[in-house]
């Protein structure tokens, strides 16, 4: 995920008339290349998940999802998202506010630090929590004394996910709020509105679609993270297996239908995210056009 | 809370006006910055600092010995070369895809456009299993390539590159697309009236303007690719010196209880990621300046 | 999103409910990859046995994964009441690095804490087109061999050691053995991190001519997925894979599970446990308790133990699998 990508959602999809200037053969060649590349690298994997999931029919598909281990994996995945997304959303708004509305020394360094979890290998993201809370780690002894379980339990999974999805909302809002500028807010404030009132009546309506988009991506990643969670989970069946881990477990038990059925839920989630995202972009685009007209 | 914050903000206006050049009446600098730093510290910096401290248990010589051992160096080489290739291929095709999306109209464009983000949302483990299924010698595409070209793409470095192209594609498309969209076609028209042909216009005018964005996309894809684990591991083959990636080295060290060794490699990877991110942020800064000048 | 939150909220509530209802004791068994099916059935039997004996309802939780990963998890604080691992070297590590159980853990249960053992065999493609019979067939040019990474997989260490011992015995000397394993691993196109990964690579992905694997894993793979496509080949000489079990003293004391964990392990050595082990393709230490039909499936072959040929796991680790030891050397270009 990246800044610019999230900053300027595709607004203008209709081809400009100038495009017609390209000779037809160039156009068709490029479209052919694009479509086949997307087909090869994106459509085919997606289709293959679905084909494998339904390889033995709808009943087999549904029954693999009905077993307690699958249910508890789905539950844990939802719980993890439920715990991490709101926290990272609050953080994202706060960080975007202080970075885009104020000038202070070290700002660009701070921005880089916020980005850091994007490019940290998931393996490292898991490792650091083992080093902190593992039995041999910094707080290991203290945690054992007080009988608090973090690693190989739900809190560890939530922490690792929190780390992985940390920048999503902030990274979406920062460019958006930068572009927006603060004139409207300043106007409201100078007219005597309180800080919170200004935030809720001016800022939120302006950033709501971008915010939702960030939340959506954050949620998708929170539910789909594998590498980091795998390191801190302990793989206890029915207890600390999230859905992506359940995919791996089922795959390793030669239960391919179950593996791909769980994978298809995650892929389905990805599709829903993408559809919602397109909708949000369209909505944001319309809102903007409307405000331009006004 | 609400009242308190406004009061605080008024009280430190004097102080803040020294720091801030603009937005002097904006409230919430202290609380948002404070919260941002606190949360950043708790969720990201303290956990990451364990890497530094754990590595400090090694002497400099030990550290150098671990990092420069042949096998670790080989894994760095594999990771960097495959990430560079993956990001490069994704840049070429990502550019073409972004170009067709922005400039041409064709049926199904919106759906394909939404699909681009699939690798962001699909869990990496699922992606890995599916890519291996498709590209293995008995898979749909693997068999085709084997029979027609005699190339084996899975279980060797090519397999890693394929997984990384999948991971990289959205980074490139989503960075280039908005820049192409915002691109002022008047310049093209002007060049055209001055007698420049299509290719000249592309090389002299369009490409230089899009290049920084393309480079950013490339760098983001590269940074992500170096740390990627879940999707690579299923298709890589994992042969020492040939297809063993850095994250796998970290895991292998961990499973031999060599925590210090694992953290030494992890720290090195982290530093590289951080430098890459700094470069990316500088690039984006540069782009913003450029577009500001235009 | 609202729907999502609502769902998650409901779920959270239900999870809490489950939590409060969960007054019964639970036992956590941390094991390696191929024992899933065995313990699935054994746990059900044990829960019934315990209920009949004491009237108490208990739960047994399972965690499976590559041996190295599981051992590290226990050392890092995964609270296993019992471990059932692939090699005693891993349990030694838990004792040594985390001090969770005494050094002499292996003497506390019958038969050196080995309720069952296994060995290493080959799986080949139907009809054995490459004519693989013995270990020296694996190093022939053009034979593609699938085996996991011995640095991360317990089973892979047995594979490697069996090949080594074969070469040392038949070709004479360490240098010859080193050359032999070097040639063998030249024929390996994929190193998965665990035994299960290798099995899927061989059967699902159709890669390789021969899979070196646990005997129980080979039987299971034939039964579950591969029948008709692959067949088993038993080499005349192989390693006795000693897969021990142990009680983790510090954890059971803390959880108040000592009696339960002890009974659980004892039950493994009981006639019922022995019978189940044989049913799931492990060689029981008291075959007389098992179903004779199950015992018949185990072919006779010359077996050696790690202690016979290599001394101890600590020595094996140091000489073969540590950084820059022999396994690393054979890969050095």
Coordinates of C-alpha atoms in Angstrom, one line a residue, chain A:
Chain A
X1 CA 0.0 0.0 0.0
X2 CA 1.4 3.4 -0.6
X3 CA 0.8 7.0 -0.2
X4 CA 0.3 8.3 -3.7
X5 CA -1.9 5.4 -4.7
X6 CA -4.2 6.0 -1.9
X7 CA -3.9 9.8 -2.2
X8 CA -5.6 10.2 -5.5
X9 CA -8.2 7.6 -6.1
X10 CA -8.9 7.1 -9.7
X11 CA -11.3 9.8 -10.4
X12 CA -11.4 10.3 -14.2
X13 CA -11.8 7.0 -15.9
X14 CA -13.3 8.1 -19.1
X15 CA -10.9 8.4 -21.9
X16 CA -10.0 11.8 -23.0
X17 CA -10.6 12.6 -26.7
X18 CA -6.9 13.1 -27.2
X19 CA -6.5 9.4 -26.6
X20 CA -7.9 8.8 -30.0
X21 CA -4.8 10.3 -31.4
X22 CA -2.9 7.0 -30.7
X23 CA -3.0 4.8 -33.8
X24 CA -5.5 2.0 -33.4
X25 CA -2.8 -0.8 -33.6
X26 CA -1.0 0.8 -30.7
X27 CA -4.2 1.0 -28.7
X28 CA -5.3 -2.5 -29.4
X29 CA -1.8 -3.9 -28.7
X30 CA -1.6 -2.1 -25.4
X31 CA -5.1 -3.1 -24.3
X32 CA -4.3 -6.7 -25.3
X33 CA -1.1 -6.7 -23.2
X34 CA -2.9 -5.1 -20.2
X35 CA -5.8 -7.4 -20.3
X36 CA -3.8 -10.6 -20.7
X37 CA -1.4 -9.6 -18.0
X38 CA -4.2 -8.9 -15.6
X39 CA -5.8 -12.1 -16.6
X40 CA -2.7 -14.1 -16.1
X41 CA -1.6 -12.6 -12.8
X42 CA -4.9 -11.6 -11.1
X43 CA -7.9 -13.3 -12.6
X44 CA -6.5 -16.8 -12.9
X45 CA -5.3 -17.0 -9.2
X46 CA -8.7 -15.7 -8.1
X47 CA -10.6 -18.2 -10.3
X48 CA -8.4 -21.0 -9.2
X49 CA -9.2 -20.4 -5.5
X50 CA -12.9 -20.6 -6.3
X51 CA -12.5 -23.7 -8.5
X52 CA -10.6 -25.6 -5.8
X53 CA -13.0 -24.5 -3.1
X54 CA -16.0 -25.8 -5.0
X55 CA -14.1 -28.8 -6.4
X56 CA -16.4 -31.2 -4.5
X57 CA -19.6 -29.3 -4.7
X58 CA -21.4 -26.7 -2.6
X59 CA -22.2 -29.1 0.2
X60 CA -18.6 -30.1 0.8
X61 CA -17.8 -26.4 0.7
X62 CA -20.3 -25.5 3.3
X63 CA -19.6 -28.4 5.5
X64 CA -15.9 -27.6 5.8
X65 CA -16.9 -24.2 7.0
X66 CA -19.2 -25.6 9.6
X67 CA -16.6 -27.5 11.6
X68 CA -15.8 -25.9 15.0
X69 CA -12.1 -25.2 14.1
X70 CA -13.2 -23.2 11.0
X71 CA -15.8 -21.4 13.0
X72 CA -13.4 -20.4 15.7
X73 CA -10.9 -19.3 13.1
X74 CA -13.5 -17.0 11.6
X75 CA -14.4 -15.8 15.0
X76 CA -10.8 -15.0 16.0
X77 CA -10.2 -13.3 12.7
X78 CA -13.3 -11.0 13.3
X79 CA -12.2 -10.4 16.8
X80 CA -8.7 -9.4 15.7
X81 CA -10.1 -7.0 13.1
X82 CA -12.6 -5.6 15.6
X83 CA -9.8 -4.9 18.1
X84 CA -7.2 -3.4 15.7
X85 CA -9.2 -1.4 13.1
X86 CA -10.8 1.1 15.5
X87 CA -7.4 1.8 17.3
X88 CA -5.6 2.3 14.1
X89 CA -8.4 4.5 12.8
X90 CA -8.2 6.8 15.8
X91 CA -4.4 6.9 15.5
X92 CA -4.7 7.6 11.8
X93 CA -7.0 10.6 12.2
X94 CA -4.8 12.0 15.1
X95 CA -1.6 11.5 13.1
X96 CA -3.0 13.0 9.9
X97 CA -4.3 16.0 11.9
X98 CA -1.0 16.9 13.5
X99 CA 1.0 16.2 10.4
X100 CA -1.2 18.1 7.9
X101 CA -2.4 21.0 10.1
X102 CA 0.9 21.9 11.8
X103 CA 4.5 22.6 10.9
X104 CA 7.0 21.2 13.3
X105 CA 10.6 20.0 13.1
X106 CA 11.1 16.3 12.3
X107 CA 7.8 16.1 10.5
X108 CA 9.0 14.2 7.5
X109 CA 11.0 11.9 9.7
X110 CA 7.8 11.2 11.6
X111 CA 6.0 10.5 8.4
X112 CA 8.7 8.0 7.4
X113 CA 8.4 6.3 10.8
X114 CA 4.7 5.9 10.3
X115 CA 5.3 4.2 7.0
X116 CA 7.8 1.9 8.4
X117 CA 5.5 -1.1 9.1
X118 CA 4.6 -1.2 5.4
X119 CA 8.1 -2.3 4.5
X120 CA 9.0 -4.3 7.5
X121 CA 9.0 -8.0 6.6
X122 CA 6.1 -9.8 8.2
X123 CA 8.5 -12.3 9.6
X124 CA 10.3 -9.5 11.5
X125 CA 6.9 -8.1 12.7
X126 CA 6.3 -11.4 14.4
X127 CA 9.8 -11.8 15.7
X128 CA 9.9 -8.5 17.6
X129 CA 6.9 -9.5 19.7
X130 CA 8.5 -12.8 20.5
X131 CA 11.6 -10.9 21.6
X132 CA 9.4 -8.6 23.8
X133 CA 6.9 -11.0 25.3
X134 CA 8.3 -14.5 24.7
X135 CA 9.4 -16.5 27.7
X136 CA 13.0 -15.7 26.9
X137 CA 12.1 -12.1 26.0
X138 CA 12.3 -8.8 27.9
X139 CA 9.0 -9.0 29.7
X140 CA 8.8 -12.8 29.6
X141 CA 9.7 -13.4 33.3
X142 CA 7.4 -10.6 34.5
X143 CA 4.5 -11.8 32.4
X144 CA 5.0 -15.4 33.6
X145 CA 5.0 -14.3 37.3
X146 CA 1.8 -12.5 36.8
X147 CA 0.3 -15.2 34.7
X148 CA -0.4 -12.9 31.8
X149 CA -0.4 -14.6 28.4
X150 CA 0.4 -12.4 25.4
X151 CA 2.4 -14.4 22.9
X152 CA 0.8 -17.6 21.7
X153 CA -2.5 -16.2 22.7
X154 CA -5.0 -13.7 21.4
X155 CA -3.3 -10.5 22.7
X156 CA -0.1 -11.4 20.7
X157 CA -2.1 -12.0 17.5
X158 CA -3.8 -8.6 18.0
X159 CA -0.5 -6.8 18.7
X160 CA 1.2 -8.2 15.6
X161 CA -1.9 -7.3 13.5
X162 CA -1.9 -3.8 15.1
X163 CA 1.7 -3.4 14.0
X164 CA 1.1 -4.7 10.4
X165 CA -2.0 -2.5 9.8
X166 CA -0.6 0.5 11.7
X167 CA -0.1 3.0 8.8
X168 CA -3.1 2.2 6.7
X169 CA -5.6 4.9 7.8
X170 CA -2.9 7.5 8.4
X171 CA -1.3 7.0 5.0
X172 CA -4.7 7.4 3.4
X173 CA -5.6 10.5 5.2
X174 CA -2.4 12.5 5.2
X175 CA -2.3 13.2 1.5
X176 CA -6.0 13.8 1.4
X177 CA -6.0 16.3 4.2
X178 CA -2.9 17.9 2.7
X179 CA -4.7 18.5 -0.5
X180 CA -7.8 19.7 1.2
X181 CA -6.0 22.5 3.0
X182 CA -7.2 24.0 6.2
X183 CA -9.0 27.2 5.0
X184 CA -12.4 25.9 5.8
X185 CA -11.5 24.8 9.3
X186 CA -9.8 28.0 10.0
X187 CA -12.9 29.9 8.8
X188 CA -15.0 27.8 11.2
X189 CA -12.7 28.3 14.0
X190 CA -12.4 32.0 13.5
X191 CA -16.2 32.2 13.6
X192 CA -16.0 30.8 17.1
X193 CA -16.7 27.0 16.5
X194 CA -14.9 24.8 19.0
X195 CA -12.2 22.4 17.9
X196 CA -14.3 19.3 18.1
X197 CA -17.3 21.0 16.4
X198 CA -15.0 22.1 13.6
X199 CA -13.6 18.6 13.3
X200 CA -16.9 16.9 13.1
X201 CA -18.8 19.4 11.0
X202 CA -16.0 20.4 8.6
X203 CA -13.2 17.9 8.6
X204 CA -15.1 14.6 8.9
X205 CA -17.5 15.3 6.0
X206 CA -14.6 16.2 3.8
X207 CA -12.5 13.2 4.6
X208 CA -15.2 10.6 5.2
X209 CA -14.8 8.6 2.0
X210 CA -11.0 8.6 2.2
X211 CA -11.3 7.6 5.9
X212 CA -13.7 4.8 5.0
X213 CA -11.4 3.6 2.3
X214 CA -8.4 3.5 4.7
X215 CA -10.5 1.6 7.3
X216 CA -11.5 -0.9 4.6
X217 CA -8.0 -1.6 3.5
X218 CA -6.9 -1.8 7.2
X219 CA -9.6 -4.2 7.8
X220 CA -8.8 -6.4 4.8
X221 CA -5.2 -6.6 5.8
X222 CA -6.0 -7.2 9.5
X223 CA -8.1 -10.2 8.5
X224 CA -5.7 -11.5 5.9
X225 CA -2.3 -11.2 7.6
X226 CA -0.4 -14.5 7.6
X227 CA 3.4 -14.1 8.2
X228 CA 3.5 -12.1 11.4
X229 CA 0.5 -13.9 13.0
X230 CA 2.0 -17.2 12.1
X231 CA 5.1 -16.4 14.2
X232 CA 3.2 -15.4 17.3
X233 CA 0.2 -17.7 17.2
X234 CA 1.3 -21.1 18.5
X235 CA -1.2 -22.8 16.1
X236 CA -3.5 -24.1 18.8
X237 CA -6.4 -25.6 17.0
X238 CA -9.7 -23.9 17.7
X239 CA -8.0 -21.3 19.9
X240 CA -5.2 -19.3 18.2
X241 CA -5.7 -20.1 14.6
X242 CA -6.9 -17.2 12.5
X243 CA -8.5 -17.8 9.1
X244 CA -5.3 -17.5 7.1
X245 CA -3.6 -19.9 9.5
X246 CA -6.6 -22.2 9.2
X247 CA -6.0 -22.2 5.4
X248 CA -2.4 -23.4 6.0
X249 CA -3.5 -26.0 8.6
X250 CA -6.2 -27.5 6.4
X251 CA -3.8 -27.5 3.5
X252 CA -1.3 -29.4 5.6
X253 CA -4.0 -31.9 6.6
X254 CA -4.7 -32.8 2.9
X255 CA -8.1 -31.2 3.3
X256 CA -7.8 -29.1 0.2
X257 CA -11.4 -28.3 -0.1
X258 CA -11.4 -26.9 3.5
X259 CA -8.2 -24.9 2.8
X260 CA -9.6 -23.3 -0.4
X261 CA -13.0 -22.8 1.2
X262 CA -11.4 -20.7 3.9
X263 CA -9.2 -19.1 1.3
X264 CA -12.4 -18.3 -0.7
X265 CA -13.8 -16.4 2.3
X266 CA -10.7 -14.3 2.4
X267 CA -10.8 -13.9 -1.4
X268 CA -14.4 -13.0 -1.1
X269 CA -13.5 -10.4 1.5
X270 CA -10.9 -9.0 -0.9
X271 CA -13.5 -8.7 -3.6
X272 CA -16.0 -7.0 -1.3
X273 CA -13.3 -4.7 -0.3
X274 CA -12.5 -3.9 -3.9
X275 CA -16.1 -3.3 -4.8
X276 CA -16.7 -1.1 -1.8
X277 CA -13.5 0.7 -2.6
X278 CA -14.6 1.4 -6.2
X279 CA -17.9 2.6 -4.8
X280 CA -16.2 4.9 -2.3
X281 CA -14.0 6.4 -5.0
X282 CA -17.0 7.0 -7.2
X283 CA -18.7 8.6 -4.3
X284 CA -15.8 10.8 -3.4
X285 CA -15.4 11.8 -7.0
X286 CA -19.1 12.8 -7.2
X287 CA -18.8 14.7 -3.9
X288 CA -15.8 16.6 -5.2
X289 CA -17.4 17.4 -8.5
X290 CA -20.5 18.6 -6.6
X291 CA -18.4 20.9 -4.4
X292 CA -16.6 22.1 -7.5
X293 CA -19.8 23.1 -9.1
X294 CA -21.0 24.8 -6.0

